[in-house]
Amino acid sequence: MRWRGGRQSGNVEDRTSGGGRSVGKVATGGGLGMFLIALVVFFISGGDLSSVTDTMGGGSVQPAAYETENVSTKEYTDQKEFAAVVFAHLEDYWNGEFEQRNERYQNPKLVLFNDSVNSACGQASSQVGPFYCPADQNVYLDLSFADELSNRYGATGDFAMAYVIAHEVGHHVQNELGITQQLDQIRRRVSETEYNKYSVRLELQADYLAGCFAKYLEGETHDGKPILEVGDIDEAVTAANAIGDDTLQKEYQGYVVPDSFTHGTSQQRINWFKRGYRYGDLEHGDTFNEKNLDLAFAY
Ligand SMILES: [Zn+2]
């Protein structure tokens, strides 16, 4: 992605301590256990995990602990600038889309943090992955997730991270459209297993919206050159594949429990991202339509 020198969003709040931050190095004894600990901490701290619509790395299995290691200021500055430029493009795109529909759009904010952060949805550690909190309309991101994407999930390249940020902003768009609120009501009256099916649809829609953003970027230029570069879409697809529920469960627990899926299979995530990239509109993104969920798309 051609991002250097691009406009940086003014809606970025840096709560990190600068260059000395955690990097996604795997410590032993992690996996599911660490995630449970993270969850316990979350509830003890009074957090409402249910209102956090996302954990990027799959709901039931989570990455291991981090080891703190200094990251060079240059690398940190680059990652921060990259995130701010992607966020600015997302602002341009979604403001334009909502304007066309004669609807108001309120920009979300990007909060950068390391290790742990306080949100209106409670306290969260980096281990829950990037997330969006509807209560304060912030996207929370530990920049070290970029290292984790490449080291743990094998999803390298800058556009893997752009996909992640676009997915989180997709949750904000769902909030602006009232979809999040409808799902909150459903959550109150159905079983957890039943709700998981809705969660999958919500997540796949965020992937679809990330695909729409990629389509938009394809038509944009910086200094007369296209912003989207060769390989960018593949980078996003690789990331979507790596964080599918089935792939994560196979990796971390060795077997797959479809009823516990909250984000969708790798194939579903790829399909919906690609579908967004193909159509680039809100109309083709109805993941809640029964016949759309497992639709195999031909490309
Ligand atoms: Zn999500």
Coordinates of C-alpha atoms and ligand atoms in Angstrom, one line a residue:
M1 CA 0.0 0.0 0.0
R2 CA 1.3 3.4 -1.0
W3 CA 0.9 5.3 2.3
R4 CA 4.0 7.4 3.1
G5 CA 3.2 11.1 3.0
G6 CA -0.6 10.4 3.0
R7 CA -3.0 12.4 5.1
Q8 CA -2.9 11.3 8.7
S9 CA -6.2 11.2 10.7
G10 CA -6.5 13.7 13.5
N11 CA -8.7 11.3 15.4
V12 CA -5.8 9.2 16.7
E13 CA -5.1 9.2 20.4
D14 CA -1.7 7.8 21.4
R15 CA -1.8 6.2 24.9
T16 CA 1.4 4.2 24.4
S17 CA 4.6 5.0 26.0
G18 CA 6.2 5.6 22.7
G19 CA 9.0 3.4 21.3
G20 CA 9.4 1.0 24.3
R21 CA 6.4 -1.3 23.8
S22 CA 5.6 -4.9 23.7
V23 CA 6.2 -6.9 20.6
G24 CA 4.2 -10.0 19.7
K25 CA 6.8 -12.6 20.9
V26 CA 5.3 -15.8 22.0
A27 CA 5.9 -16.7 25.6
T28 CA 5.4 -20.3 26.7
G29 CA 2.3 -21.3 28.6
G30 CA -0.1 -19.2 26.6
G31 CA -2.9 -20.2 24.4
L32 CA -6.4 -20.8 25.8
G33 CA -5.2 -20.5 29.4
M34 CA -4.0 -17.0 28.8
F35 CA -7.2 -16.1 27.2
L36 CA -9.2 -17.3 30.1
I37 CA -7.0 -15.2 32.4
A38 CA -7.5 -12.2 30.2
L39 CA -11.3 -12.8 30.4
V40 CA -11.2 -13.1 34.2
V41 CA -9.3 -9.9 34.4
F42 CA -11.8 -8.3 32.1
F43 CA -14.8 -9.2 34.3
I44 CA -13.1 -8.5 37.5
S45 CA -12.3 -5.0 36.3
G46 CA -16.0 -4.4 35.7
G47 CA -15.8 -4.7 32.0
D48 CA -18.7 -5.5 29.8
L49 CA -17.1 -7.9 27.4
S50 CA -20.4 -8.5 25.7
S51 CA -20.4 -5.0 24.3
V52 CA -17.0 -5.4 22.8
T53 CA -18.1 -6.7 19.5
D54 CA -14.7 -8.0 18.5
T55 CA -11.7 -9.9 19.3
M56 CA -9.9 -10.1 16.0
G57 CA -8.1 -13.3 16.7
G58 CA -11.2 -15.4 17.3
G59 CA -13.4 -15.6 20.3
S60 CA -12.6 -18.9 21.8
V61 CA -8.9 -19.2 21.3
Q62 CA -6.4 -16.6 21.9
P63 CA -2.7 -15.8 21.5
A64 CA -0.2 -16.3 24.2
A65 CA 1.5 -13.9 26.5
Y66 CA 3.8 -11.1 25.4
E67 CA 7.3 -10.4 26.3
T68 CA 8.3 -6.8 26.4
E69 CA 11.0 -5.7 24.2
N70 CA 12.1 -2.3 22.9
V71 CA 11.0 -1.6 19.4
S72 CA 13.0 1.1 17.6
T73 CA 11.5 4.5 17.6
K74 CA 11.6 4.5 13.8
E75 CA 9.6 1.3 13.5
Y76 CA 7.1 2.5 16.0
T77 CA 6.7 5.9 14.3
D78 CA 6.3 4.1 11.0
Q79 CA 3.6 1.8 12.3
K80 CA 1.8 4.7 14.0
E81 CA 1.9 6.8 10.8
F82 CA 0.7 3.9 8.8
A83 CA -2.3 3.4 11.1
A84 CA -3.1 7.1 11.0
V85 CA -3.0 7.2 7.2
V86 CA -5.2 4.1 6.9
F87 CA -7.6 5.6 9.4
A88 CA -7.8 8.9 7.4
H89 CA -8.6 6.9 4.2
L90 CA -11.4 5.2 6.1
E91 CA -12.8 8.5 7.2
D92 CA -12.8 9.8 3.6
Y93 CA -14.4 6.6 2.4
W94 CA -17.2 6.3 5.0
N95 CA -18.0 10.0 5.1
G96 CA -18.5 9.8 1.4
E97 CA -20.6 6.7 1.5
F98 CA -22.9 8.1 4.2
E99 CA -23.1 11.5 2.4
Q100 CA -24.4 9.7 -0.7
R101 CA -27.1 8.1 1.3
N102 CA -27.9 11.5 3.0
E103 CA -27.1 10.0 6.3
R104 CA -24.9 11.5 9.0
Y105 CA -21.6 9.8 9.9
Q106 CA -19.6 10.4 13.0
N107 CA -16.0 9.5 12.7
P108 CA -14.7 7.0 15.2
K109 CA -11.4 7.5 17.1
L110 CA -8.3 5.3 17.0
V111 CA -6.8 4.7 20.4
L112 CA -3.3 3.3 20.3
F113 CA -2.1 1.5 23.5
N114 CA 0.3 -1.1 24.7
D115 CA -0.3 -4.0 27.1
S116 CA -3.7 -2.9 28.5
V117 CA -6.2 -0.1 28.0
N118 CA -9.4 1.3 29.7
S119 CA -12.4 1.6 27.4
A120 CA -16.0 2.3 28.1
C121 CA -16.4 -1.5 27.5
G122 CA -14.1 -2.2 30.4
Q123 CA -10.4 -2.8 30.7
A124 CA -8.8 -4.9 28.0
S125 CA -5.4 -6.4 27.6
S126 CA -3.5 -6.6 24.3
Q127 CA -4.3 -10.3 24.3
V128 CA -7.9 -9.8 23.3
G129 CA -6.6 -8.3 20.0
P130 CA -7.8 -5.1 18.3
F131 CA -11.4 -4.3 19.2
Y132 CA -14.1 -1.7 18.7
C133 CA -16.1 -0.4 21.7
P134 CA -19.6 0.8 20.7
A135 CA -20.0 2.6 24.0
D136 CA -17.2 5.1 23.3
Q137 CA -17.0 4.6 19.5
N138 CA -13.2 4.0 19.7
V139 CA -11.1 1.4 17.9
Y140 CA -8.5 0.1 20.2
L141 CA -5.3 -1.1 18.7
D142 CA -2.0 -2.3 20.1
L143 CA 0.4 -1.7 17.2
S144 CA 2.3 -4.8 18.1
F145 CA -0.6 -6.7 16.6
A146 CA 1.2 -6.2 13.2
D147 CA 4.1 -8.3 14.5
E148 CA 1.7 -10.9 15.7
L149 CA -0.1 -11.0 12.4
S150 CA 3.1 -11.7 10.6
N151 CA 4.9 -13.9 13.2
R152 CA 2.1 -15.9 14.6
Y153 CA -0.4 -15.9 11.7
G154 CA 2.0 -15.7 8.8
A155 CA 0.1 -12.7 7.5
T156 CA 2.8 -10.4 6.3
G157 CA 2.6 -7.1 4.5
D158 CA 1.1 -3.7 5.4
F159 CA -2.3 -4.5 3.9
A160 CA -2.9 -7.3 6.4
M161 CA -2.9 -4.6 9.1
A162 CA -5.0 -2.3 6.9
Y163 CA -7.6 -5.0 6.6
V164 CA -7.6 -5.4 10.4
I165 CA -8.1 -1.7 11.0
A166 CA -10.8 -1.5 8.2
H167 CA -12.6 -4.5 9.8
E168 CA -12.7 -2.7 13.2
V169 CA -14.0 0.5 11.6
G170 CA -16.5 -1.8 9.9
H171 CA -17.9 -2.5 13.3
H172 CA -18.2 1.3 13.8
V173 CA -20.2 1.5 10.6
Q174 CA -22.5 -1.2 11.9
N175 CA -22.9 0.9 15.0
E176 CA -23.8 4.0 13.0
L177 CA -26.3 1.9 10.9
G178 CA -28.0 0.6 14.0
I179 CA -27.1 -3.0 13.4
T180 CA -25.0 -3.3 16.6
Q181 CA -28.0 -2.2 18.6
Q182 CA -30.3 -4.7 17.0
L183 CA -27.9 -7.5 17.8
D184 CA -27.6 -6.4 21.4
Q185 CA -31.3 -6.9 21.7
I186 CA -31.2 -10.3 20.2
R187 CA -28.3 -11.3 22.5
R188 CA -30.6 -10.6 25.5
R189 CA -33.2 -13.1 24.4
V190 CA -31.3 -16.0 22.8
S191 CA -28.9 -18.7 24.1
E192 CA -25.2 -18.2 23.7
T193 CA -25.0 -20.9 21.0
E194 CA -27.8 -19.2 19.1
Y195 CA -26.2 -15.8 19.5
N196 CA -22.9 -17.1 18.1
K197 CA -24.6 -17.5 14.7
Y198 CA -25.5 -13.8 14.8
S199 CA -22.0 -12.9 15.9
V200 CA -20.6 -14.7 12.9
R201 CA -22.8 -12.7 10.6
L202 CA -21.8 -9.4 12.3
E203 CA -18.1 -10.3 11.9
L204 CA -18.4 -11.4 8.3
Q205 CA -20.2 -8.2 7.5
A206 CA -17.2 -6.3 9.0
D207 CA -15.0 -8.3 6.7
Y208 CA -17.3 -7.4 3.8
L209 CA -17.0 -3.7 4.7
A210 CA -13.2 -4.0 4.8
G211 CA -13.4 -5.4 1.3
C212 CA -15.5 -2.4 0.2
F213 CA -12.8 -0.2 1.6
A214 CA -10.2 -2.0 -0.4
K215 CA -12.3 -1.5 -3.5
Y216 CA -12.5 2.2 -2.8
L217 CA -8.7 2.5 -2.3
E218 CA -8.2 0.8 -5.6
G219 CA -9.6 3.9 -7.2
E220 CA -7.6 6.4 -5.2
T221 CA -4.1 7.8 -5.9
H222 CA -1.4 9.5 -4.0
D223 CA 1.1 11.7 -6.0
G224 CA -0.5 10.4 -9.2
K225 CA 0.2 6.8 -8.3
P226 CA -2.4 4.2 -7.2
I227 CA -2.6 3.6 -3.5
L228 CA -3.3 -0.1 -3.7
E229 CA -0.3 -2.0 -4.7
V230 CA 0.2 -5.4 -6.3
G231 CA -0.2 -8.1 -3.6
D232 CA -2.2 -5.9 -1.2
I233 CA -5.5 -7.9 -1.7
D234 CA -3.6 -11.2 -1.2
E235 CA -2.2 -9.9 2.0
A236 CA -5.7 -9.2 3.3
V237 CA -6.9 -12.6 2.2
T238 CA -4.0 -14.3 3.9
A239 CA -4.9 -12.5 7.1
A240 CA -8.6 -13.3 6.8
N241 CA -7.7 -17.0 6.2
A242 CA -5.4 -17.1 9.2
I243 CA -7.9 -15.8 11.7
G244 CA -10.9 -17.9 10.7
D245 CA -12.5 -19.7 13.6
D246 CA -11.9 -23.2 12.2
T247 CA -8.2 -22.5 11.4
L248 CA -7.6 -21.0 14.9
Q249 CA -9.4 -23.8 16.7
K250 CA -7.4 -26.4 14.8
E251 CA -4.2 -24.7 15.6
Y252 CA -4.9 -24.1 19.3
Q253 CA -7.0 -27.0 20.4
G254 CA -6.7 -29.5 17.6
Y255 CA -10.4 -29.8 16.8
V256 CA -13.2 -27.7 15.6
V257 CA -16.4 -26.8 17.4
P258 CA -18.7 -25.0 14.9
D259 CA -21.3 -24.1 17.5
S260 CA -18.7 -22.0 19.2
F261 CA -17.7 -20.0 16.1
T262 CA -18.1 -16.3 16.6
H263 CA -16.2 -14.9 13.6
G264 CA -16.8 -17.4 10.8
T265 CA -14.6 -19.9 9.0
S266 CA -11.5 -18.9 7.1
Q267 CA -13.4 -19.5 3.8
Q268 CA -16.3 -17.4 4.9
R269 CA -14.1 -14.6 6.0
I270 CA -12.2 -14.7 2.7
N271 CA -15.5 -14.9 0.7
W272 CA -17.0 -11.9 2.4
F273 CA -13.9 -9.8 2.1
K274 CA -13.7 -10.6 -1.6
R275 CA -17.3 -9.9 -2.1
G276 CA -16.9 -6.5 -0.6
Y277 CA -13.9 -5.9 -2.8
R278 CA -16.0 -7.0 -5.8
Y279 CA -19.1 -4.9 -5.2
G280 CA -17.9 -2.0 -3.0
D281 CA -21.4 -1.1 -1.8
L282 CA -23.6 -1.6 1.3
E283 CA -26.3 -3.4 -0.7
H284 CA -24.5 -6.6 -1.3
G285 CA -23.3 -6.9 2.3
D286 CA -26.4 -8.5 3.9
T287 CA -24.7 -11.4 5.9
F288 CA -27.9 -11.7 7.9
N289 CA -29.8 -13.0 4.9
E290 CA -30.2 -16.8 5.5
K291 CA -29.1 -17.8 2.0
N292 CA -26.1 -15.6 2.0
L293 CA -24.1 -17.1 4.9
D294 CA -22.5 -20.0 3.2
L295 CA -22.8 -18.7 -0.3
A296 CA -19.7 -19.8 -2.3
F297 CA -18.8 -17.0 -4.5
A298 CA -17.2 -17.5 -7.9
Y299 CA -14.4 -15.2 -8.8
Ligands
ZN1 ZN -14.7 -8.1 14.3

